[in-house]
């Protein structure tokens, strides 16, 4: 017989979407599900949809627990639901998203067969629209390795998936992490730090599935999507505060004082990275940009402690490189080795494209600053036409276009060392790290 999976769903004013989430739960291939619905004081008809679907869930063979509470926020709703769970495995889902039919069976099935694993993580896809008019697009995050010694830091820096919905956890491990006992409820902000920080810090063994088993509805603007800078500032201030609370609850045996300080510093850095990006990207962000940049500079100096403090002038025009350089330093990302010799020509291919226009000035004073520029639209002089037959094994070709087919074509056309756009950025970020942050 299948083990029981407790699925906890906080529900608040999602009448437009919750029916489709319920349909995706009914379509699950796993049969032994305890569905815990915490109605957080909905006023838009969500509670009526819950009542409509309750008999459908029971007919499907699922257990159903409905908990009604006054509106207290997602953290309070999540804690209430987790406290009611009686399953062998536990997951949480959002009421306006959807699940792949194999969401539960893939992860619970793995835990059934692999008793030494504590939890599973799946990937996700973004969608807009509803019914047959849905449009899907991938959600780009770095993949998890089999073991991540800095998992918590990667999560805080949003380098990997950062939502509770993609985790399915063995109940005994959830209890070991004391998540329900330490869950904060004095906020209507995010509940992710209170769940993911202990989950990742207790060193449980996990299985990552690079499968889009969870479907995020991005057509509805939630609390973590911002259209105004001050809204973003409130969110990231609160997120940082909640991360500190979650870290402070970790016992000394799991994280000593120095480790806690390290994680809190990473959280502060993540806050200022996000606020800088919002100040730059939001229509009302420009008045906040100078302060956001100054705060980012101060935080980088505090967290990385370079021998010579960086200045805002160091960052201007290289902000994203510095952000990536700081992440590389904190996460111990290895440098990209580029075998340069005294006989190497360094060719910039696709030199008239947008990526090249952004990257070539940054490469100018580095060891891989292009000595020749090539482009099929070149004038034959300042920018030459491509001549792959002239390339030797010691030459290096920097391919600026991001398209994989372009990179593959250049690799197949020469015996030179071919470096793609992402590796160029990685090289630049390490150059910044070595020259500014050491």
CSV table of N, CA and C in Angstrom, one decimal, residues 29-178:
chain,number,residue,atom,x,y,z
A,29,UNK,N,-1.4,10.9,-9.8
A,29,UNK,CA,-1.2,9.4,-10.0
A,29,UNK,C,-1.1,8.7,-8.6
A,30,UNK,N,-0.8,9.5,-7.6
A,30,UNK,CA,-0.7,8.9,-6.2
A,30,UNK,C,-2.1,8.9,-5.6
A,31,UNK,N,-2.4,7.8,-5.0
A,31,UNK,CA,-3.8,7.7,-4.5
A,31,UNK,C,-4.0,8.0,-3.0
A,32,UNK,N,-2.9,7.9,-2.2
A,32,UNK,CA,-3.1,8.0,-0.8
A,32,UNK,C,-2.7,9.4,-0.4
A,33,UNK,N,-3.6,10.4,-0.5
A,33,UNK,CA,-3.3,11.8,-0.2
A,33,UNK,C,-4.2,12.3,0.9
A,34,UNK,N,-3.6,13.0,1.8
A,34,UNK,CA,-4.4,13.7,2.9
A,34,UNK,C,-4.3,15.2,2.5
A,35,UNK,N,-5.4,15.7,2.1
A,35,UNK,CA,-5.4,17.1,1.6
A,35,UNK,C,-5.9,18.1,2.7
A,36,UNK,N,-5.0,19.0,3.1
A,36,UNK,CA,-5.3,19.9,4.2
A,36,UNK,C,-5.5,21.3,3.7
A,37,UNK,N,-6.7,21.8,3.7
A,37,UNK,CA,-7.0,23.1,3.1
A,37,UNK,C,-7.2,24.1,4.3
A,38,UNK,N,-6.4,25.1,4.3
A,38,UNK,CA,-6.5,26.1,5.4
A,38,UNK,C,-7.0,27.4,4.7
A,39,UNK,N,-8.3,27.6,5.0
A,39,UNK,CA,-9.0,28.8,4.4
A,39,UNK,C,-8.6,30.0,5.3
A,40,UNK,N,-7.8,30.9,4.8
A,40,UNK,CA,-7.3,32.0,5.6
A,40,UNK,C,-8.2,33.2,5.5
A,41,UNK,N,-9.5,33.0,5.9
A,41,UNK,CA,-10.4,34.2,5.9
A,41,UNK,C,-10.8,34.7,4.5
A,42,UNK,N,-10.9,33.8,3.5
A,42,UNK,CA,-11.2,34.3,2.2
A,42,UNK,C,-12.6,34.9,2.1
A,43,UNK,N,-12.7,35.9,1.3
A,43,UNK,CA,-14.0,36.7,1.1
A,43,UNK,C,-14.5,36.7,-0.3
A,44,UNK,N,-13.9,36.0,-1.2
A,44,UNK,CA,-14.2,36.1,-2.6
A,44,UNK,C,-14.9,34.9,-3.2
A,45,UNK,N,-15.3,34.0,-2.4
A,45,UNK,CA,-16.0,32.8,-2.9
A,45,UNK,C,-15.0,31.5,-2.9
A,46,UNK,N,-13.8,31.7,-2.5
A,46,UNK,CA,-12.9,30.6,-2.4
A,46,UNK,C,-13.4,29.5,-1.5
A,47,UNK,N,-14.0,29.9,-0.4
A,47,UNK,CA,-14.5,28.8,0.6
A,47,UNK,C,-15.6,28.0,-0.1
A,48,UNK,N,-16.4,28.7,-0.9
A,48,UNK,CA,-17.5,27.9,-1.6
A,48,UNK,C,-16.9,26.9,-2.6
A,49,UNK,N,-15.8,27.3,-3.3
A,49,UNK,CA,-15.2,26.3,-4.2
A,49,UNK,C,-14.6,25.1,-3.4
A,50,UNK,N,-14.1,25.4,-2.3
A,50,UNK,CA,-13.6,24.3,-1.4
A,50,UNK,C,-14.7,23.4,-1.1
A,51,UNK,N,-15.9,23.9,-0.7
A,51,UNK,CA,-17.0,23.1,-0.3
A,51,UNK,C,-17.5,22.3,-1.6
A,52,UNK,N,-17.4,22.9,-2.7
A,52,UNK,CA,-17.8,22.2,-4.0
A,52,UNK,C,-16.9,21.0,-4.3
A,53,UNK,N,-15.6,21.1,-4.0
A,53,UNK,CA,-14.7,20.1,-4.4
A,53,UNK,C,-14.5,19.0,-3.3
A,54,UNK,N,-14.9,19.3,-2.1
A,54,UNK,CA,-14.7,18.4,-1.0
A,54,UNK,C,-15.2,17.0,-1.3
A,55,UNK,N,-16.5,16.8,-1.8
A,55,UNK,CA,-17.0,15.5,-2.1
A,55,UNK,C,-16.2,14.8,-3.3
A,56,UNK,N,-15.7,15.6,-4.2
A,56,UNK,CA,-14.9,15.1,-5.3
A,56,UNK,C,-13.6,14.5,-4.8
A,57,UNK,N,-13.0,15.1,-3.9
A,57,UNK,CA,-11.8,14.6,-3.3
A,57,UNK,C,-12.0,13.3,-2.5
A,58,UNK,N,-13.1,13.3,-1.8
A,58,UNK,CA,-13.5,12.1,-1.0
A,58,UNK,C,-13.8,10.9,-1.9
A,59,UNK,N,-14.5,11.2,-3.0
A,59,UNK,CA,-14.9,10.2,-4.0
A,59,UNK,C,-13.6,9.7,-4.6
A,60,UNK,N,-12.6,10.5,-4.8
A,60,UNK,CA,-11.3,10.1,-5.3
A,60,UNK,C,-10.5,9.2,-4.4
A,61,UNK,N,-11.0,9.2,-3.1
A,61,UNK,CA,-10.3,8.4,-2.1
A,61,UNK,C,-9.3,9.1,-1.2
A,62,UNK,N,-9.3,10.5,-1.4
A,62,UNK,CA,-8.4,11.3,-0.6
A,62,UNK,C,-9.1,11.6,0.8
A,63,UNK,N,-8.3,11.8,1.8
A,63,UNK,CA,-8.7,12.3,3.1
A,63,UNK,C,-8.7,13.9,2.9
A,64,UNK,N,-9.7,14.5,3.5
A,64,UNK,CA,-9.8,16.0,3.4
A,64,UNK,C,-10.0,16.6,4.8
A,65,UNK,N,-9.1,17.5,5.1
A,65,UNK,CA,-9.3,18.3,6.3
A,65,UNK,C,-9.4,19.8,5.9
A,66,UNK,N,-10.4,20.4,6.4
A,66,UNK,CA,-10.7,21.8,6.1
A,66,UNK,C,-10.6,22.6,7.4
A,67,UNK,N,-9.7,23.6,7.4
A,67,UNK,CA,-9.5,24.4,8.6
A,67,UNK,C,-9.8,25.9,8.2
A,68,UNK,N,-10.8,26.4,8.9
A,68,UNK,CA,-11.1,27.8,8.6
A,68,UNK,C,-10.5,28.7,9.7
A,69,UNK,N,-9.9,29.8,9.3
A,69,UNK,CA,-9.3,30.7,10.3
A,69,UNK,C,-9.5,32.1,9.8
A,70,UNK,N,-9.5,33.1,10.8
A,70,UNK,CA,-9.5,34.5,10.4
A,70,UNK,C,-8.2,34.8,9.6
A,71,UNK,N,-8.3,35.8,8.7
A,71,UNK,CA,-7.1,36.1,7.9
A,71,UNK,C,-5.9,36.5,8.8
A,72,UNK,N,-4.8,35.7,8.6
A,72,UNK,CA,-3.6,35.9,9.4
A,72,UNK,C,-2.4,35.8,8.6
A,73,UNK,N,-2.5,35.5,7.3
A,73,UNK,CA,-1.4,35.5,6.4
A,73,UNK,C,-0.9,34.1,6.1
A,74,UNK,N,-0.1,33.9,5.0
A,74,UNK,CA,0.3,32.6,4.6
A,74,UNK,C,1.1,31.8,5.6
A,75,UNK,N,1.9,32.6,6.4
A,75,UNK,CA,2.8,31.9,7.4
A,75,UNK,C,1.9,31.2,8.4
A,76,UNK,N,0.9,31.9,8.9
A,76,UNK,CA,0.0,31.3,9.9
A,76,UNK,C,-0.8,30.2,9.3
A,77,UNK,N,-1.3,30.3,8.1
A,77,UNK,CA,-2.0,29.3,7.4
A,77,UNK,C,-1.2,28.0,7.2
A,78,UNK,N,0.1,28.2,6.8
A,78,UNK,CA,1.0,27.1,6.5
A,78,UNK,C,1.3,26.4,7.8
A,79,UNK,N,1.5,27.1,8.9
A,79,UNK,CA,1.8,26.5,10.2
A,79,UNK,C,0.6,25.7,10.7
A,80,UNK,N,-0.6,26.2,10.5
A,80,UNK,CA,-1.8,25.5,11.0
A,80,UNK,C,-1.9,24.2,10.2
A,81,UNK,N,-1.7,24.3,8.9
A,81,UNK,CA,-1.8,23.1,8.0
A,81,UNK,C,-0.8,22.1,8.4
A,82,UNK,N,0.4,22.5,8.5
A,82,UNK,CA,1.5,21.5,8.8
A,82,UNK,C,1.3,20.8,10.2
A,83,UNK,N,0.7,21.6,11.1
A,83,UNK,CA,0.5,21.0,12.4
A,83,UNK,C,-0.6,19.9,12.4
A,84,UNK,N,-1.5,19.9,11.4
A,84,UNK,CA,-2.5,18.9,11.2
A,84,UNK,C,-2.1,17.7,10.4
A,85,UNK,N,-0.9,17.8,9.8
A,85,UNK,CA,-0.5,16.7,8.9
A,85,UNK,C,-0.2,15.4,9.6
A,86,UNK,N,-0.7,14.3,9.1
A,86,UNK,CA,-0.5,13.0,9.7
A,86,UNK,C,0.2,12.0,8.7
A,87,UNK,N,0.6,12.5,7.5
A,87,UNK,CA,1.2,11.7,6.5
A,87,UNK,C,2.6,11.3,6.8
A,88,UNK,N,3.1,10.3,6.0
A,88,UNK,CA,4.5,9.9,6.0
A,88,UNK,C,5.4,10.9,5.3
A,89,UNK,N,4.8,11.6,4.3
A,89,UNK,CA,5.5,12.6,3.6
A,89,UNK,C,4.6,13.8,3.5
A,90,UNK,N,5.3,15.0,3.4
A,90,UNK,CA,4.5,16.3,3.5
A,90,UNK,C,5.0,17.2,2.4
A,91,UNK,N,4.0,17.8,1.7
A,91,UNK,CA,4.4,18.9,0.8
A,91,UNK,C,3.4,20.0,0.9
A,92,UNK,N,3.7,21.2,0.5
A,92,UNK,CA,2.8,22.3,0.4
A,92,UNK,C,2.7,22.8,-1.0
A,93,UNK,N,1.5,23.3,-1.3
A,93,UNK,CA,1.2,23.8,-2.7
A,93,UNK,C,0.4,25.1,-2.5
A,94,UNK,N,0.5,25.9,-3.6
A,94,UNK,CA,-0.2,27.2,-3.6
A,94,UNK,C,-1.5,27.0,-4.3
A,95,UNK,N,-2.5,27.8,-3.9
A,95,UNK,CA,-3.9,27.6,-4.4
A,95,UNK,C,-4.1,28.2,-5.8
A,96,UNK,N,-3.2,28.9,-6.3
A,96,UNK,CA,-3.4,29.5,-7.7
A,96,UNK,C,-2.4,28.9,-8.7
A,97,UNK,N,-1.7,27.8,-8.4
A,97,UNK,CA,-0.8,27.2,-9.3
A,97,UNK,C,-1.5,25.8,-9.8
A,98,UNK,N,-0.6,25.0,-10.4
A,98,UNK,CA,-1.1,23.6,-10.8
A,98,UNK,C,0.0,22.6,-10.7
A,99,UNK,N,-0.4,21.4,-10.6
A,99,UNK,CA,0.6,20.3,-10.5
A,99,UNK,C,0.6,19.4,-11.7
A,100,UNK,N,1.8,18.9,-12.1
A,100,UNK,CA,1.8,17.8,-13.0
A,100,UNK,C,1.2,16.6,-12.4
A,101,UNK,N,0.6,15.7,-13.2
A,101,UNK,CA,0.0,14.5,-12.6
A,101,UNK,C,1.0,13.6,-11.8
A,102,UNK,N,2.3,13.8,-12.1
A,102,UNK,CA,3.3,12.9,-11.5
A,102,UNK,C,4.0,13.7,-10.4
A,103,UNK,N,3.5,14.9,-10.0
A,103,UNK,CA,4.2,15.7,-8.9
A,103,UNK,C,4.4,14.9,-7.7
A,104,UNK,N,3.3,14.3,-7.1
A,104,UNK,CA,3.4,13.5,-5.9
A,104,UNK,C,4.1,12.1,-6.2
A,105,UNK,N,3.7,11.4,-7.2
A,105,UNK,CA,4.2,10.1,-7.4
A,105,UNK,C,5.7,10.0,-7.7
A,106,UNK,N,6.2,11.0,-8.4
A,106,UNK,CA,7.7,11.0,-8.7
A,106,UNK,C,8.5,11.1,-7.4
A,107,UNK,N,8.1,12.1,-6.6
A,107,UNK,CA,8.9,12.4,-5.4
A,107,UNK,C,8.6,11.4,-4.2
A,108,UNK,N,7.3,11.2,-4.0
A,108,UNK,CA,7.0,10.2,-2.9
A,108,UNK,C,7.4,8.8,-3.3
A,109,UNK,N,7.3,8.5,-4.6
A,109,UNK,CA,7.8,7.2,-5.0
A,109,UNK,C,9.3,7.0,-4.8
A,110,UNK,N,10.1,8.0,-5.0
A,110,UNK,CA,11.5,8.0,-4.7
A,110,UNK,C,11.8,7.7,-3.2
A,111,UNK,N,11.1,8.5,-2.4
A,111,UNK,CA,11.3,8.3,-0.9
A,111,UNK,C,10.8,6.9,-0.4
A,112,UNK,N,9.8,6.4,-1.1
A,112,UNK,CA,9.4,5.0,-0.7
A,112,UNK,C,10.5,4.0,-1.0
A,113,UNK,N,11.2,4.2,-2.1
A,113,UNK,CA,12.2,3.2,-2.5
A,113,UNK,C,13.5,3.5,-1.9
A,114,UNK,N,13.8,4.7,-1.4
A,114,UNK,CA,15.1,5.1,-1.0
A,114,UNK,C,15.0,5.7,0.5
A,115,UNK,N,15.0,4.8,1.4
A,115,UNK,CA,14.7,5.1,2.8
A,115,UNK,C,15.8,6.0,3.4
A,116,UNK,N,17.0,6.1,2.8
A,116,UNK,CA,18.0,7.0,3.3
A,116,UNK,C,17.9,8.4,2.9
A,117,UNK,N,16.9,8.7,2.0
A,117,UNK,CA,16.7,10.1,1.6
A,117,UNK,C,15.7,10.8,2.4
A,118,UNK,N,15.9,12.1,2.7
A,118,UNK,CA,15.0,12.9,3.6
A,118,UNK,C,14.0,13.7,2.8
A,119,UNK,N,14.3,14.2,1.7
A,119,UNK,CA,13.3,15.0,0.9
A,119,UNK,C,13.7,15.0,-0.6
A,120,UNK,N,12.7,15.4,-1.4
A,120,UNK,CA,12.9,15.6,-2.8
A,120,UNK,C,12.6,17.0,-3.2
A,121,UNK,N,13.2,17.4,-4.4
A,121,UNK,CA,12.9,18.7,-4.9
A,121,UNK,C,12.7,18.5,-6.4
A,122,UNK,N,11.7,19.2,-6.9
A,122,UNK,CA,11.4,19.1,-8.4
A,122,UNK,C,11.7,20.5,-9.0
A,123,UNK,N,11.6,20.5,-10.3
A,123,UNK,CA,11.8,21.8,-11.0
A,123,UNK,C,10.4,22.3,-11.3
A,124,UNK,N,10.3,23.4,-12.0
A,124,UNK,CA,9.0,24.1,-12.2
A,124,UNK,C,9.0,24.8,-13.6
A,125,UNK,N,7.8,25.1,-14.0
A,125,UNK,CA,7.6,25.8,-15.3
A,125,UNK,C,6.6,27.0,-15.0
A,126,UNK,N,6.8,28.1,-15.7
A,126,UNK,CA,5.9,29.2,-15.6
A,126,UNK,C,4.8,29.2,-16.6
A,127,UNK,N,3.6,29.6,-16.2
A,127,UNK,CA,2.5,29.7,-17.3
A,127,UNK,C,1.6,30.9,-17.0
A,128,UNK,N,1.0,31.3,-18.1
A,128,UNK,CA,0.0,32.3,-18.1
A,128,UNK,C,-1.3,31.8,-18.8
A,129,UNK,N,-2.4,32.4,-18.5
A,129,UNK,CA,-3.6,31.9,-19.2
A,129,UNK,C,-4.3,30.7,-18.4
A,130,UNK,N,-5.3,30.2,-18.9
A,130,UNK,CA,-6.0,29.1,-18.3
A,130,UNK,C,-6.6,28.2,-19.3
A,131,UNK,N,-7.0,27.0,-18.9
A,131,UNK,CA,-7.7,26.0,-19.8
A,131,UNK,C,-6.8,25.7,-20.9
A,132,UNK,N,-7.3,25.6,-22.1
A,132,UNK,CA,-6.6,25.3,-23.3
A,132,UNK,C,-5.7,26.4,-23.9
A,133,UNK,N,-5.9,27.6,-23.3
A,133,UNK,CA,-5.1,28.8,-23.8
A,133,UNK,C,-3.9,29.0,-22.9
A,134,UNK,N,-3.5,28.1,-22.1
A,134,UNK,CA,-2.2,28.3,-21.3
A,134,UNK,C,-1.0,28.4,-22.2
A,135,UNK,N,-0.1,29.3,-21.8
A,135,UNK,CA,1.2,29.4,-22.4
A,135,UNK,C,2.3,29.2,-21.4
A,136,UNK,N,3.2,28.3,-21.7
A,136,UNK,CA,4.2,27.9,-20.8
A,136,UNK,C,5.6,28.4,-21.2
A,137,UNK,N,6.4,28.7,-20.3
A,137,UNK,CA,7.8,29.0,-20.6
A,137,UNK,C,8.7,28.6,-19.4
A,138,UNK,N,9.9,28.2,-19.7
A,138,UNK,CA,10.8,27.6,-18.7
A,138,UNK,C,11.1,28.7,-17.6
A,139,UNK,N,11.4,28.2,-16.4
A,139,UNK,CA,11.9,29.0,-15.3
A,139,UNK,C,13.4,28.7,-15.1
A,140,UNK,N,14.2,29.7,-15.3
A,140,UNK,CA,15.7,29.5,-15.4
A,140,UNK,C,16.3,29.6,-14.0
A,141,UNK,N,16.7,28.5,-13.4
A,141,UNK,CA,17.5,28.4,-12.2
A,141,UNK,C,18.6,27.5,-12.5
A,142,UNK,N,19.7,27.6,-11.7
A,142,UNK,CA,20.8,26.7,-11.8
A,142,UNK,C,20.4,25.3,-11.2
A,143,UNK,N,20.9,24.3,-11.8
A,143,UNK,CA,20.6,22.9,-11.2
A,143,UNK,C,21.3,22.7,-9.9
A,144,UNK,N,20.7,21.8,-9.1
A,144,UNK,CA,21.3,21.4,-7.9
A,144,UNK,C,22.3,20.2,-8.2
A,145,UNK,N,23.4,20.2,-7.5
A,145,UNK,CA,24.3,19.0,-7.5
A,145,UNK,C,23.8,18.0,-6.5
A,146,UNK,N,24.4,16.8,-6.6
A,146,UNK,CA,24.0,15.7,-5.7
A,146,UNK,C,24.2,16.2,-4.2
A,147,UNK,N,25.3,16.9,-4.0
A,147,UNK,CA,25.5,17.5,-2.6
A,147,UNK,C,25.8,19.0,-2.8
A,148,UNK,N,25.2,19.8,-2.0
A,148,UNK,CA,25.5,21.2,-2.0
A,148,UNK,C,25.9,21.7,-0.6
A,149,UNK,N,27.2,21.8,-0.4
A,149,UNK,CA,27.6,22.2,1.0
A,149,UNK,C,27.1,23.6,1.3
A,150,UNK,N,26.8,24.5,0.3
A,150,UNK,CA,26.4,25.8,0.5
A,150,UNK,C,24.9,26.0,0.0
A,151,UNK,N,24.1,25.0,0.2
A,151,UNK,CA,22.7,25.0,-0.3
A,151,UNK,C,22.0,26.2,0.3
A,152,UNK,N,22.0,26.4,1.5
A,152,UNK,CA,21.3,27.5,2.1
A,152,UNK,C,21.7,28.9,1.5
A,153,UNK,N,23.0,29.1,1.3
A,153,UNK,CA,23.4,30.3,0.7
A,153,UNK,C,23.0,30.4,-0.7
A,154,UNK,N,23.0,29.3,-1.5
A,154,UNK,CA,22.5,29.4,-2.9
A,154,UNK,C,21.0,29.7,-2.9
A,155,UNK,N,20.3,29.2,-2.0
A,155,UNK,CA,18.8,29.5,-1.9
A,155,UNK,C,18.6,31.0,-1.6
A,156,UNK,N,19.3,31.5,-0.6
A,156,UNK,CA,19.1,32.9,-0.3
A,156,UNK,C,19.5,33.8,-1.4
A,157,UNK,N,20.5,33.5,-2.2
A,157,UNK,CA,21.0,34.3,-3.3
A,157,UNK,C,20.1,34.0,-4.6
A,158,UNK,N,19.1,33.2,-4.4
A,158,UNK,CA,18.1,32.9,-5.5
A,158,UNK,C,18.9,32.3,-6.7
A,159,UNK,N,19.9,31.5,-6.4
A,159,UNK,CA,20.7,30.8,-7.5
A,159,UNK,C,20.0,29.5,-7.8
A,160,UNK,N,19.2,29.0,-6.9
A,160,UNK,CA,18.4,27.8,-7.1
A,160,UNK,C,17.0,28.0,-6.7
A,161,UNK,N,16.1,27.1,-7.0
A,161,UNK,CA,14.7,27.3,-6.7
A,161,UNK,C,14.5,27.7,-5.2
A,162,UNK,N,13.6,28.7,-5.1
A,162,UNK,CA,13.4,29.3,-3.7
A,162,UNK,C,12.0,29.3,-3.2
A,163,UNK,N,11.2,28.3,-3.7
A,163,UNK,CA,9.8,28.2,-3.2
A,163,UNK,C,9.5,26.9,-2.5
A,164,UNK,N,8.7,27.0,-1.5
A,164,UNK,CA,8.4,25.8,-0.7
A,164,UNK,C,7.7,24.8,-1.5
A,165,UNK,N,7.0,25.2,-2.5
A,165,UNK,CA,6.1,24.3,-3.2
A,165,UNK,C,6.8,23.2,-4.0
A,166,UNK,N,8.1,23.3,-4.2
A,166,UNK,CA,8.8,22.3,-5.0
A,166,UNK,C,9.4,21.2,-4.1
A,167,UNK,N,9.2,21.2,-2.8
A,167,UNK,CA,9.7,20.3,-1.9
A,167,UNK,C,8.7,19.2,-1.4
A,168,UNK,N,9.1,18.0,-1.3
A,168,UNK,CA,8.3,17.0,-0.7
A,168,UNK,C,9.2,16.3,0.3
A,169,UNK,N,8.8,16.3,1.6
A,169,UNK,CA,9.7,16.0,2.7
A,169,UNK,C,9.2,14.8,3.5
A,170,UNK,N,10.1,13.9,3.9
A,170,UNK,CA,9.7,12.8,4.8
A,170,UNK,C,9.3,13.5,6.2
A,171,UNK,N,8.2,13.0,6.7
A,171,UNK,CA,7.6,13.7,7.9
A,171,UNK,C,8.6,13.7,9.1
A,172,UNK,N,9.3,12.6,9.3
A,172,UNK,CA,10.2,12.5,10.4
A,172,UNK,C,11.4,13.5,10.3
A,173,UNK,N,11.8,13.8,9.0
A,173,UNK,CA,12.8,14.8,8.8
A,173,UNK,C,12.3,16.2,9.1
A,174,UNK,N,11.0,16.5,8.7
A,174,UNK,CA,10.4,17.7,8.9
A,174,UNK,C,10.4,18.0,10.4
A,175,UNK,N,10.0,16.9,11.2
A,175,UNK,CA,10.0,17.1,12.6
A,175,UNK,C,11.4,17.3,13.2
A,176,UNK,N,12.3,16.6,12.7
A,176,UNK,CA,13.7,16.8,13.1
A,176,UNK,C,14.2,18.2,13.0
A,177,UNK,N,13.8,18.9,11.9
A,177,UNK,CA,14.1,20.2,11.6
A,177,UNK,C,13.4,21.2,12.4
A,178,UNK,N,12.4,20.8,13.2
A,178,UNK,CA,11.6,21.6,14.1
A,178,UNK,C,10.9,22.8,13.4
